[in-house]
PDB file of C-alpha atoms and ligand atoms in Angstrom:
ATOM      1  CA  MET A   9       0.012   0.101  -0.090  1.00  0.00           C
ATOM      2  CA  SER A  10       1.916   3.404  -0.888  1.00  0.00           C
ATOM      3  CA  ASN A  11      -1.124   5.345   0.448  1.00  0.00           C
ATOM      4  CA  LEU A  12      -1.937   7.563   3.154  1.00  0.00           C
ATOM      5  CA  SER A  13      -4.605   6.165   5.660  1.00  0.00           C
ATOM      6  CA  VAL A  14      -5.669   9.684   6.365  1.00  0.00           C
ATOM      7  CA  ASN A  15      -6.947  12.959   4.284  1.00  0.00           C
ATOM      8  CA  HIS A  16      -5.058  15.622   6.827  1.00  0.00           C
ATOM      9  CA  LEU A  17      -2.247  15.550   9.269  1.00  0.00           C
ATOM     10  CA  LEU A  18      -4.006  16.805  11.928  1.00  0.00           C
ATOM     11  CA  GLY A  19      -2.098  14.788  14.777  1.00  0.00           C
ATOM     12  CA  ILE A  20       0.241  11.882  15.224  1.00  0.00           C
ATOM     13  CA  LYS A  21      -2.356   9.941  17.267  1.00  0.00           C
ATOM     14  CA  ASN A  22      -4.052   8.672  14.686  1.00  0.00           C
ATOM     15  CA  LEU A  23      -1.611   8.182  12.026  1.00  0.00           C
ATOM     16  CA  SER A  24      -0.948   4.481  11.511  1.00  0.00           C
ATOM     17  CA  LYS A  25       2.815   2.766  11.426  1.00  0.00           C
ATOM     18  CA  HIS A  26       2.668   2.902   8.186  1.00  0.00           C
ATOM     19  CA  ASP A  27       1.766   6.160   7.425  1.00  0.00           C
ATOM     20  CA  ILE A  28       4.835   7.315   9.420  1.00  0.00           C
ATOM     21  CA  GLU A  29       6.659   4.898   7.946  1.00  0.00           C
ATOM     22  CA  LEU A  30       5.429   6.236   4.244  1.00  0.00           C
ATOM     23  CA  ILE A  31       5.995   9.403   5.628  1.00  0.00           C
ATOM     24  CA  LEU A  32       9.510   8.757   6.586  1.00  0.00           C
ATOM     25  CA  SER A  33      10.642   6.693   3.474  1.00  0.00           C
ATOM     26  CA  THR A  34       9.130   9.574   1.036  1.00  0.00           C
ATOM     27  CA  SER A  35      10.803  12.538   3.373  1.00  0.00           C
ATOM     28  CA  LYS A  36      14.043  10.225   2.231  1.00  0.00           C
ATOM     29  CA  ASN A  37      13.504  10.276  -1.425  1.00  0.00           C
ATOM     30  CA  PHE A  38      12.739  14.636  -0.650  1.00  0.00           C
ATOM     31  CA  LYS A  39      16.619  14.705   1.110  1.00  0.00           C
ATOM     32  CA  GLU A  40      17.822  13.490  -1.679  1.00  0.00           C
ATOM     33  CA  VAL A  41      15.854  15.782  -4.143  1.00  0.00           C
ATOM     34  CA  ILE A  42      17.048  19.330  -1.792  1.00  0.00           C
ATOM     35  CA  ASN A  43      20.776  18.052  -2.210  1.00  0.00           C
ATOM     36  CA  ARG A  44      20.802  18.490  -5.985  1.00  0.00           C
ATOM     37  CA  PRO A  45      22.389  21.209  -7.468  1.00  0.00           C
ATOM     38  CA  ILE A  46      18.395  21.964  -8.956  1.00  0.00           C
ATOM     39  CA  LYS A  47      16.236  21.561  -5.902  1.00  0.00           C
ATOM     40  CA  LYS A  48      12.965  21.622  -7.331  1.00  0.00           C
ATOM     41  CA  VAL A  49      10.976  19.095  -9.076  1.00  0.00           C
ATOM     42  CA  PRO A  50       7.685  19.553 -10.646  1.00  0.00           C
ATOM     43  CA  SER A  51       5.453  17.275  -7.886  1.00  0.00           C
ATOM     44  CA  LEU A  52       2.607  19.721  -6.803  1.00  0.00           C
ATOM     45  CA  ARG A  53       2.715  21.771  -9.760  1.00  0.00           C
ATOM     46  CA  ASP A  54      -0.995  23.336 -10.304  1.00  0.00           C
ATOM     47  CA  ILE A  55      -1.363  22.655  -6.203  1.00  0.00           C
ATOM     48  CA  THR A  56      -2.437  25.463  -4.721  1.00  0.00           C
ATOM     49  CA  VAL A  57      -1.123  26.172  -0.424  1.00  0.00           C
ATOM     50  CA  ALA A  58      -2.136  28.410   1.810  1.00  0.00           C
ATOM     51  CA  ASN A  59       0.173  28.852   5.005  1.00  0.00           C
ATOM     52  CA  LEU A  60      -2.428  30.493   7.727  1.00  0.00           C
ATOM     53  CA  PHE A  61       0.035  31.334  10.888  1.00  0.00           C
ATOM     54  CA  PHE A  62      -1.959  32.616  14.312  1.00  0.00           C
ATOM     55  CA  GLU A  63       0.668  32.204  16.053  1.00  0.00           C
ATOM     56  CA  ASN A  64       4.286  33.376  15.618  1.00  0.00           C
ATOM     57  CA  SER A  65       6.943  30.506  13.658  1.00  0.00           C
ATOM     58  CA  THR A  66      10.199  30.779  12.138  1.00  0.00           C
ATOM     59  CA  ARG A  67      11.766  26.830  11.005  1.00  0.00           C
ATOM     60  CA  THR A  68       7.913  26.083  10.367  1.00  0.00           C
ATOM     61  CA  ARG A  69       6.780  28.530   8.757  1.00  0.00           C
ATOM     62  CA  LEU A  70       9.793  29.109   6.126  1.00  0.00           C
ATOM     63  CA  SER A  71      10.226  24.944   6.217  1.00  0.00           C
ATOM     64  CA  PHE A  72       6.598  24.432   4.652  1.00  0.00           C
ATOM     65  CA  GLU A  73       6.699  27.333   2.556  1.00  0.00           C
ATOM     66  CA  LEU A  74      10.489  26.161   0.930  1.00  0.00           C
ATOM     67  CA  ALA A  75       9.104  22.946   0.976  1.00  0.00           C
ATOM     68  CA  GLN A  76       6.161  24.296  -1.194  1.00  0.00           C
ATOM     69  CA  LYS A  77       8.831  25.981  -2.965  1.00  0.00           C
ATOM     70  CA  ARG A  78      10.898  22.754  -3.446  1.00  0.00           C
ATOM     71  CA  LEU A  79       7.793  21.074  -4.608  1.00  0.00           C
ATOM     72  CA  SER A  80       6.748  23.978  -7.630  1.00  0.00           C
ATOM     73  CA  ALA A  81       3.560  24.457  -6.002  1.00  0.00           C
ATOM     74  CA  ASP A  82       1.904  28.147  -5.953  1.00  0.00           C
ATOM     75  CA  ILE A  83       0.966  29.648  -2.456  1.00  0.00           C
ATOM     76  CA  ILE A  84      -0.449  32.053  -0.556  1.00  0.00           C
ATOM     77  CA  ASN A  85       0.794  33.068   2.758  1.00  0.00           C
ATOM     78  CA  PHE A  86      -1.253  34.776   5.886  1.00  0.00           C
ATOM     79  CA  SER A  87      -0.878  36.061   9.319  1.00  0.00           C
ATOM     80  CA  ALA A  88      -2.987  36.946  11.980  1.00  0.00           C
ATOM     81  CA  SER A  89      -1.710  39.871  13.133  1.00  0.00           C
ATOM     82  CA  ASN A  90      -2.286  41.449   9.630  1.00  0.00           C
ATOM     83  CA  SER A  91      -5.928  40.253   8.511  1.00  0.00           C
ATOM     84  CA  SER A  92      -8.837  40.646   8.913  1.00  0.00           C
ATOM     85  CA  VAL A  93      -8.925  38.818  12.210  1.00  0.00           C
ATOM     86  CA  LYS A  94      -8.369  41.806  14.406  1.00  0.00           C
ATOM     87  CA  LYS A  95     -11.593  42.931  13.075  1.00  0.00           C
ATOM     88  CA  GLY A  96     -13.586  39.929  14.060  1.00  0.00           C
ATOM     89  CA  GLU A  97     -13.723  37.650  11.398  1.00  0.00           C
ATOM     90  CA  THR A  98     -13.989  34.376  12.202  1.00  0.00           C
ATOM     91  CA  LEU A  99     -11.670  30.925  11.732  1.00  0.00           C
ATOM     92  CA  VAL A 100     -14.517  28.987   9.691  1.00  0.00           C
ATOM     93  CA  ASP A 101     -14.869  32.590   7.538  1.00  0.00           C
ATOM     94  CA  THR A 102     -11.614  33.108   6.889  1.00  0.00           C
ATOM     95  CA  VAL A 103     -10.772  30.005   5.479  1.00  0.00           C
ATOM     96  CA  ASN A 104     -13.982  29.376   3.659  1.00  0.00           C
ATOM     97  CA  ASN A 105     -12.541  32.962   2.023  1.00  0.00           C
ATOM     98  CA  ILE A 106      -9.281  31.950   0.906  1.00  0.00           C
ATOM     99  CA  LEU A 107     -10.889  28.782  -0.055  1.00  0.00           C
ATOM    100  CA  ALA A 108     -13.028  30.486  -2.589  1.00  0.00           C
ATOM    101  CA  MET A 109      -9.783  31.563  -4.253  1.00  0.00           C
ATOM    102  CA  LYS A 110      -9.026  27.830  -5.480  1.00  0.00           C
ATOM    103  CA  VAL A 111      -6.662  26.935  -2.289  1.00  0.00           C
ATOM    104  CA  ASP A 112      -6.341  22.887  -2.338  1.00  0.00           C
ATOM    105  CA  LEU A 113      -4.165  22.644   0.845  1.00  0.00           C
ATOM    106  CA  ILE A 114      -4.423  24.117   4.343  1.00  0.00           C
ATOM    107  CA  VAL A 115      -1.118  24.786   6.823  1.00  0.00           C
ATOM    108  CA  MET A 116      -1.903  26.072   9.812  1.00  0.00           C
ATOM    109  CA  ARG A 117      -0.665  27.060  13.026  1.00  0.00           C
ATOM    110  CA  HIS A 118      -2.861  28.514  16.119  1.00  0.00           C
ATOM    111  CA  ALA A 119      -2.572  28.916  19.605  1.00  0.00           C
ATOM    112  CA  ASN A 120      -6.011  26.587  20.663  1.00  0.00           C
ATOM    113  CA  ALA A 121      -5.422  23.157  20.922  1.00  0.00           C
ATOM    114  CA  GLY A 122      -8.128  20.972  18.738  1.00  0.00           C
ATOM    115  CA  ALA A 123      -7.874  23.823  16.154  1.00  0.00           C
ATOM    116  CA  ALA A 124      -7.024  21.843  12.957  1.00  0.00           C
ATOM    117  CA  ILE A 125      -9.148  19.583  14.012  1.00  0.00           C
ATOM    118  CA  PHE A 126     -12.078  21.613  14.167  1.00  0.00           C
ATOM    119  CA  LEU A 127     -11.804  23.347  11.018  1.00  0.00           C
ATOM    120  CA  SER A 128     -11.030  19.900   9.294  1.00  0.00           C
ATOM    121  CA  LYS A 129     -14.547  19.146  10.233  1.00  0.00           C
ATOM    122  CA  LYS A 130     -16.168  22.873   8.832  1.00  0.00           C
ATOM    123  CA  VAL A 131     -14.513  23.128   5.601  1.00  0.00           C
ATOM    124  CA  LYS A 132     -13.609  21.047   2.531  1.00  0.00           C
ATOM    125  CA  ALA A 133      -9.847  21.273   1.794  1.00  0.00           C
ATOM    126  CA  LYS A 134      -6.583  18.986   2.919  1.00  0.00           C
ATOM    127  CA  ILE A 135      -5.651  20.603   6.186  1.00  0.00           C
ATOM    128  CA  ILE A 136      -2.268  20.002   7.935  1.00  0.00           C
ATOM    129  CA  ASN A 137      -1.286  20.878  11.541  1.00  0.00           C
ATOM    130  CA  ALA A 138       1.688  23.170  11.291  1.00  0.00           C
ATOM    131  CA  GLY A 139       0.989  22.817  15.975  1.00  0.00           C
ATOM    132  CA  ASP A 140      -2.497  23.788  17.500  1.00  0.00           C
ATOM    133  CA  GLY A 141      -1.723  24.809  21.483  1.00  0.00           C
ATOM    134  CA  ALA A 142      -0.160  22.495  23.093  1.00  0.00           C
ATOM    135  CA  HIS A 143      -1.780  19.695  21.779  1.00  0.00           C
ATOM    136  CA  GLU A 144      -0.040  18.168  18.512  1.00  0.00           C
ATOM    137  CA  HIS A 145       2.949  19.398  16.225  1.00  0.00           C
ATOM    138  CA  PRO A 146       3.126  16.597  13.711  1.00  0.00           C
ATOM    139  CA  THR A 147       5.496  17.704  11.642  1.00  0.00           C
ATOM    140  CA  GLN A 148       7.857  18.293  13.745  1.00  0.00           C
ATOM    141  CA  ALA A 149       7.567  14.564  15.540  1.00  0.00           C
ATOM    142  CA  LEU A 150       8.282  13.396  11.641  1.00  0.00           C
ATOM    143  CA  LEU A 151      11.368  15.363  11.015  1.00  0.00           C
ATOM    144  CA  ASP A 152      12.953  14.396  14.733  1.00  0.00           C
ATOM    145  CA  ALA A 153      12.329  10.834  14.419  1.00  0.00           C
ATOM    146  CA  PHE A 154      13.553  11.108  10.989  1.00  0.00           C
ATOM    147  CA  SER A 155      16.681  12.985  12.168  1.00  0.00           C
ATOM    148  CA  MET A 156      16.542  10.338  15.174  1.00  0.00           C
ATOM    149  CA  GLN A 157      17.047   7.223  12.361  1.00  0.00           C
ATOM    150  CA  GLU A 158      19.790   8.803  10.466  1.00  0.00           C
ATOM    151  CA  LYS A 159      21.588   8.815  13.136  1.00  0.00           C
ATOM    152  CA  LEU A 160      20.418   5.665  15.028  1.00  0.00           C
ATOM    153  CA  GLY A 161      18.693   3.400  12.121  1.00  0.00           C
ATOM    154  CA  ASP A 162      15.613   1.666  12.759  1.00  0.00           C
ATOM    155  CA  LEU A 163      14.156   3.321  16.134  1.00  0.00           C
ATOM    156  CA  LYS A 164      13.119  -0.100  17.024  1.00  0.00           C
ATOM    157  CA  GLY A 165      13.761  -0.427  21.467  1.00  0.00           C
ATOM    158  CA  LYS A 166      15.922   2.893  21.000  1.00  0.00           C
ATOM    159  CA  LYS A 167      15.871   5.076  24.591  1.00  0.00           C
ATOM    160  CA  VAL A 168      14.753   8.447  24.103  1.00  0.00           C
ATOM    161  CA  ALA A 169      14.274  10.801  26.954  1.00  0.00           C
ATOM    162  CA  ILE A 170      12.249  14.037  26.518  1.00  0.00           C
ATOM    163  CA  VAL A 171      13.217  16.596  28.778  1.00  0.00           C
ATOM    164  CA  GLY A 172      11.441  19.865  30.207  1.00  0.00           C
ATOM    165  CA  ASP A 173       8.158  21.676  30.342  1.00  0.00           C
ATOM    166  CA  ILE A 174       6.238  18.569  29.065  1.00  0.00           C
ATOM    167  CA  LEU A 175       3.184  19.900  30.191  1.00  0.00           C
ATOM    168  CA  HIS A 176       2.970  22.967  28.041  1.00  0.00           C
ATOM    169  CA  SER A 177       4.312  21.245  25.091  1.00  0.00           C
ATOM    170  CA  ARG A 178       3.188  19.870  21.983  1.00  0.00           C
ATOM    171  CA  VAL A 179       6.364  18.528  19.843  1.00  0.00           C
ATOM    172  CA  ALA A 180       6.566  16.338  23.605  1.00  0.00           C
ATOM    173  CA  LEU A 181       3.046  14.554  22.513  1.00  0.00           C
ATOM    174  CA  SER A 182       3.586  14.033  19.408  1.00  0.00           C
ATOM    175  CA  ASN A 183       6.887  12.558  20.108  1.00  0.00           C
ATOM    176  CA  ILE A 184       5.862  10.317  22.101  1.00  0.00           C
ATOM    177  CA  PHE A 185       3.158   8.865  19.655  1.00  0.00           C
ATOM    178  CA  CYS A 186       5.510   8.618  16.978  1.00  0.00           C
ATOM    179  CA  LEU A 187       7.870   7.465  19.361  1.00  0.00           C
ATOM    180  CA  GLN A 188       6.134   4.174  20.057  1.00  0.00           C
ATOM    181  CA  LYS A 189       4.484   3.832  17.221  1.00  0.00           C
ATOM    182  CA  LEU A 190       8.063   3.180  15.868  1.00  0.00           C
ATOM    183  CA  GLY A 191       8.698   1.060  18.276  1.00  0.00           C
ATOM    184  CA  ALA A 192      11.331   3.195  20.862  1.00  0.00           C
ATOM    185  CA  LYS A 193      11.085   3.381  24.938  1.00  0.00           C
ATOM    186  CA  VAL A 194      10.023   7.031  26.236  1.00  0.00           C
ATOM    187  CA  LYS A 195      11.108   8.722  29.139  1.00  0.00           C
ATOM    188  CA  VAL A 196       9.842  12.063  30.039  1.00  0.00           C
ATOM    189  CA  CYS A 197      11.885  14.329  32.671  1.00  0.00           C
ATOM    190  CA  GLY A 198      11.537  17.602  34.434  1.00  0.00           C
ATOM    191  CA  PRO A 199       9.826  18.847  37.498  1.00  0.00           C
ATOM    192  CA  LEU A 200       6.631  17.129  38.607  1.00  0.00           C
ATOM    193  CA  THR A 201       5.008  20.017  38.212  1.00  0.00           C
ATOM    194  CA  LEU A 202       5.719  20.286  34.226  1.00  0.00           C
ATOM    195  CA  ILE A 203       4.532  16.752  34.279  1.00  0.00           C
ATOM    196  CA  PRO A 204       1.490  16.051  33.185  1.00  0.00           C
ATOM    197  CA  LYS A 205      -0.805  13.077  35.364  1.00  0.00           C
ATOM    198  CA  TYR A 206      -1.685  11.330  32.693  1.00  0.00           C
ATOM    199  CA  ILE A 207       1.677  10.883  30.992  1.00  0.00           C
ATOM    200  CA  THR A 208       1.757   7.499  32.400  1.00  0.00           C
ATOM    201  CA  SER A 209      -1.272   5.872  31.003  1.00  0.00           C
ATOM    202  CA  LEU A 210       0.526   7.072  27.243  1.00  0.00           C
ATOM    203  CA  GLY A 211       2.704   4.320  28.608  1.00  0.00           C
ATOM    204  CA  VAL A 212       5.974   6.694  29.223  1.00  0.00           C
ATOM    205  CA  GLU A 213       7.772   6.610  32.486  1.00  0.00           C
ATOM    206  CA  VAL A 214       8.698   9.704  34.382  1.00  0.00           C
ATOM    207  CA  GLU A 215      12.243  10.542  35.939  1.00  0.00           C
ATOM    208  CA  SER A 216      12.896  12.889  38.064  1.00  0.00           C
ATOM    209  CA  ASP A 217      16.962  12.939  38.084  1.00  0.00           C
ATOM    210  CA  LEU A 218      18.382  14.615  34.790  1.00  0.00           C
ATOM    211  CA  ARG A 219      21.665  12.569  35.331  1.00  0.00           C
ATOM    212  CA  LYS A 220      19.756   9.202  35.429  1.00  0.00           C
ATOM    213  CA  ALA A 221      17.130   9.918  32.363  1.00  0.00           C
ATOM    214  CA  LEU A 222      20.747  10.730  30.240  1.00  0.00           C
ATOM    215  CA  GLU A 223      22.306   7.877  31.470  1.00  0.00           C
ATOM    216  CA  TRP A 224      19.311   5.640  30.416  1.00  0.00           C
ATOM    217  CA  CYS A 225      18.645   7.108  26.853  1.00  0.00           C
ATOM    218  CA  ASP A 226      20.444   7.168  23.527  1.00  0.00           C
ATOM    219  CA  VAL A 227      18.529   9.981  22.331  1.00  0.00           C
ATOM    220  CA  ALA A 228      17.869  13.342  24.699  1.00  0.00           C
ATOM    221  CA  ASN A 229      15.723  16.132  23.210  1.00  0.00           C
ATOM    222  CA  MET A 230      15.929  19.348  25.070  1.00  0.00           C
ATOM    223  CA  LEU A 231      12.360  20.887  25.037  1.00  0.00           C
ATOM    224  CA  ARG A 232      12.164  25.266  25.785  1.00  0.00           C
ATOM    225  CA  ILE A 233       9.922  26.314  29.151  1.00  0.00           C
ATOM    226  CA  GLN A 234       7.164  28.027  27.225  1.00  0.00           C
ATOM    227  CA  LEU A 235       6.778  30.745  29.269  1.00  0.00           C
ATOM    228  CA  GLU A 236       4.167  32.095  26.578  1.00  0.00           C
ATOM    229  CA  ARG A 237       1.374  29.536  27.626  1.00  0.00           C
ATOM    230  CA  GLN A 238       2.171  29.184  31.634  1.00  0.00           C
ATOM    231  CA  ASP A 239      -0.602  31.494  33.667  1.00  0.00           C
ATOM    232  CA  THR A 240       1.041  30.520  37.047  1.00  0.00           C
ATOM    233  CA  LYS A 241       4.957  29.823  38.011  1.00  0.00           C
ATOM    234  CA  TYR A 242       5.790  26.172  38.070  1.00  0.00           C
ATOM    235  CA  PHE A 243       9.807  26.024  39.636  1.00  0.00           C
ATOM    236  CA  PRO A 244      10.700  28.849  41.340  1.00  0.00           C
ATOM    237  CA  SER A 245      13.259  30.614  39.078  1.00  0.00           C
ATOM    238  CA  LEU A 246      14.724  30.170  35.126  1.00  0.00           C
ATOM    239  CA  ARG A 247      18.088  29.881  37.294  1.00  0.00           C
ATOM    240  CA  GLU A 248      17.059  27.204  39.558  1.00  0.00           C
ATOM    241  CA  TYR A 249      15.462  25.247  36.811  1.00  0.00           C
ATOM    242  CA  SER A 250      18.597  25.576  34.770  1.00  0.00           C
ATOM    243  CA  MET A 251      20.699  24.129  37.699  1.00  0.00           C
ATOM    244  CA  MET A 252      18.565  21.389  38.233  1.00  0.00           C
ATOM    245  CA  TYR A 253      17.354  20.547  34.449  1.00  0.00           C
ATOM    246  CA  GLY A 254      19.842  22.698  31.713  1.00  0.00           C
ATOM    247  CA  LEU A 255      22.180  20.198  30.047  1.00  0.00           C
ATOM    248  CA  ASN A 256      25.435  21.628  30.352  1.00  0.00           C
ATOM    249  CA  LYS A 257      28.786  20.372  28.653  1.00  0.00           C
ATOM    250  CA  GLU A 258      30.300  19.091  31.845  1.00  0.00           C
ATOM    251  CA  LEU A 259      27.049  16.979  32.524  1.00  0.00           C
ATOM    252  CA  LEU A 260      26.884  15.875  28.976  1.00  0.00           C
ATOM    253  CA  ASP A 261      30.828  14.917  28.811  1.00  0.00           C
ATOM    254  CA  SER A 262      30.230  12.439  32.593  1.00  0.00           C
ATOM    255  CA  ILE A 263      27.734  10.850  30.445  1.00  0.00           C
ATOM    256  CA  LYS A 264      29.900   7.155  29.671  1.00  0.00           C
ATOM    257  CA  LYS A 265      28.521   7.284  26.122  1.00  0.00           C
ATOM    258  CA  LYS A 266      28.012   9.383  23.313  1.00  0.00           C
ATOM    259  CA  ILE A 267      23.902  10.790  23.329  1.00  0.00           C
ATOM    260  CA  VAL A 268      22.407  12.419  20.175  1.00  0.00           C
ATOM    261  CA  ILE A 269      21.108  16.061  21.488  1.00  0.00           C
ATOM    262  CA  MET A 270      18.266  17.113  20.112  1.00  0.00           C
ATOM    263  CA  HIS A 271      16.328  20.390  20.630  1.00  0.00           C
ATOM    264  CA  PRO A 272      12.665  21.561  17.853  1.00  0.00           C
ATOM    265  CA  GLY A 273      13.588  25.235  18.929  1.00  0.00           C
ATOM    266  CA  PRO A 274      13.389  28.526  19.251  1.00  0.00           C
ATOM    267  CA  ILE A 275      16.466  27.621  22.217  1.00  0.00           C
ATOM    268  CA  ASN A 276      16.702  29.665  25.203  1.00  0.00           C
ATOM    269  CA  ARG A 277      20.369  29.435  25.595  1.00  0.00           C
ATOM    270  CA  GLY A 278      21.793  28.739  29.236  1.00  0.00           C
ATOM    271  CA  VAL A 279      18.476  27.462  30.184  1.00  0.00           C
ATOM    272  CA  GLU A 280      17.837  24.465  29.403  1.00  0.00           C
ATOM    273  CA  ILE A 281      20.857  24.124  27.534  1.00  0.00           C
ATOM    274  CA  THR A 282      24.227  25.828  27.672  1.00  0.00           C
ATOM    275  CA  SER A 283      25.776  27.161  23.932  1.00  0.00           C
ATOM    276  CA  ASP A 284      28.130  24.968  24.320  1.00  0.00           C
ATOM    277  CA  VAL A 285      26.088  21.870  24.097  1.00  0.00           C
ATOM    278  CA  ALA A 286      23.930  23.019  21.636  1.00  0.00           C
ATOM    279  CA  ASP A 287      26.889  23.743  19.449  1.00  0.00           C
ATOM    280  CA  CYS A 288      28.567  20.532  20.491  1.00  0.00           C
ATOM    281  CA  ASP A 289      29.418  17.500  17.648  1.00  0.00           C
ATOM    282  CA  GLN A 290      26.769  15.068  19.286  1.00  0.00           C
ATOM    283  CA  SER A 291      23.921  18.089  18.898  1.00  0.00           C
ATOM    284  CA  ILE A 292      21.657  17.584  15.542  1.00  0.00           C
ATOM    285  CA  ILE A 293      19.531  20.936  15.550  1.00  0.00           C
ATOM    286  CA  LEU A 294      20.397  22.441  12.701  1.00  0.00           C
ATOM    287  CA  GLU A 295      19.852  18.943  10.782  1.00  0.00           C
ATOM    288  CA  GLN A 296      16.564  18.541  12.302  1.00  0.00           C
ATOM    289  CA  VAL A 297      16.134  22.488  10.865  1.00  0.00           C
ATOM    290  CA  GLU A 298      17.513  20.777   7.171  1.00  0.00           C
ATOM    291  CA  ASN A 299      15.496  17.418   7.903  1.00  0.00           C
ATOM    292  CA  GLY A 300      12.076  19.250   8.436  1.00  0.00           C
ATOM    293  CA  VAL A 301      11.857  20.497   4.485  1.00  0.00           C
ATOM    294  CA  ALA A 302      12.318  17.010   3.128  1.00  0.00           C
ATOM    295  CA  VAL A 303       9.596  15.748   5.582  1.00  0.00           C
ATOM    296  CA  ARG A 304       6.913  18.480   5.188  1.00  0.00           C
ATOM    297  CA  MET A 305       7.849  18.196   0.847  1.00  0.00           C
ATOM    298  CA  ALA A 306       6.777  14.440   1.554  1.00  0.00           C
ATOM    299  CA  VAL A 307       3.320  15.091   4.050  1.00  0.00           C
ATOM    300  CA  MET A 308       1.928  17.364   1.542  1.00  0.00           C
ATOM    301  CA  PHE A 309       3.638  15.472  -1.684  1.00  0.00           C
ATOM    302  CA  LEU A 310       1.258  12.264  -0.204  1.00  0.00           C
ATOM    303  CA  LEU A 311      -2.106  14.699   1.118  1.00  0.00           C
ATOM    304  CA  ALA A 312      -1.898  15.920  -2.045  1.00  0.00           C
ATOM    305  CA  GLY A 313      -1.964  13.127  -3.985  1.00  0.00           C
ATOM    306  CA  ARG A 314      -4.551  11.369  -2.040  1.00  0.00           C
ATOM    307  CA  GLN A 315      -7.965  11.560  -3.760  1.00  0.00           C
ATOM    308  CA  GLY A 316     -10.756  12.003  -0.778  1.00  0.00           C
ATOM    309  CA  ASP A 317     -13.198  14.397   0.558  1.00  0.00           C
TER     310      ASP A 317
HETATM  311  N1   CP B 421      10.193  23.800  15.947  1.00  0.00           N
HETATM  312  C1   CP B 421       9.465  24.885  16.057  1.00  0.00           C
HETATM  313  O1   CP B 421       7.570  24.781  15.459  1.00  0.00           O
HETATM  314  O2   CP B 421       9.870  26.204  15.620  1.00  0.00           O
HETATM  315  P1   CP B 421       8.568  27.870  15.272  1.00  0.00           P
HETATM  316  O3   CP B 421       7.724  28.061  16.482  1.00  0.00           O
HETATM  317  O4   CP B 421      10.055  28.698  15.246  1.00  0.00           O
HETATM  318  O5   CP B 421       8.098  27.013  13.825  1.00  0.00           O
END
């Protein structure tokens, strides 16, 4: 079977293992394409994509836009801050007006969890979730899995520690679903105030000691403290957070094996990770960004090719 089982990419939770493996193997082909001298292919010629960003983004927005250009799609970009959303237009009205211009595919980032699922039920277009609140960030999890596979091969049995603000992180949830479907083991690590109580029901273990988590894992995915999503104090100060859960070079070098260091960005240097770790040879942070273009090309190529409602 060489087709996705879904018409939209709303999250990793509703993807099958086959869907994920198909996206990752297609990404491998597109990575080869974007490393050629001529990086453009006609795969999405005659497809029009609207990038709707209701929340700030650097990597995801630019990566989707570049992926669309590499696939020869026509694109329009929308950001809520300078749109008629400011005059009170609803999400559904906004999107239906954009679709009236004959748009085929919507890429949307929104601050509210569930926004992409809601939209997929209200409008006639294929929707790709580019991050919805603290819910899911599926293309980030796919590019993370792709980057891990490049370093470690098959992820079955590999151990991944996700460290930091799990409570407010859409990256954590999508990574947990994706890694488990690929057979990896996942632990989360952070202050218990930033670990949601339901997490163990997902089959994830909790470790509150960063050194123990690092000694256990093959990959440490260091997450940012999402201060913009916190309406209360979850730890005494950033300084104390970084003393307990920040990864510095001294700690990394004291771990007996060479673990892979990842971060979805944006990095708060000196808080969850020091500069000498972010930039060291164990870090694959910029490889994650490079792989994001290939993975997003694969997702849009596969969804656009799928016949559905
Ligand atoms: N990783 C990620 O989603 O980064 P942006 O918020 O810059 O898109």
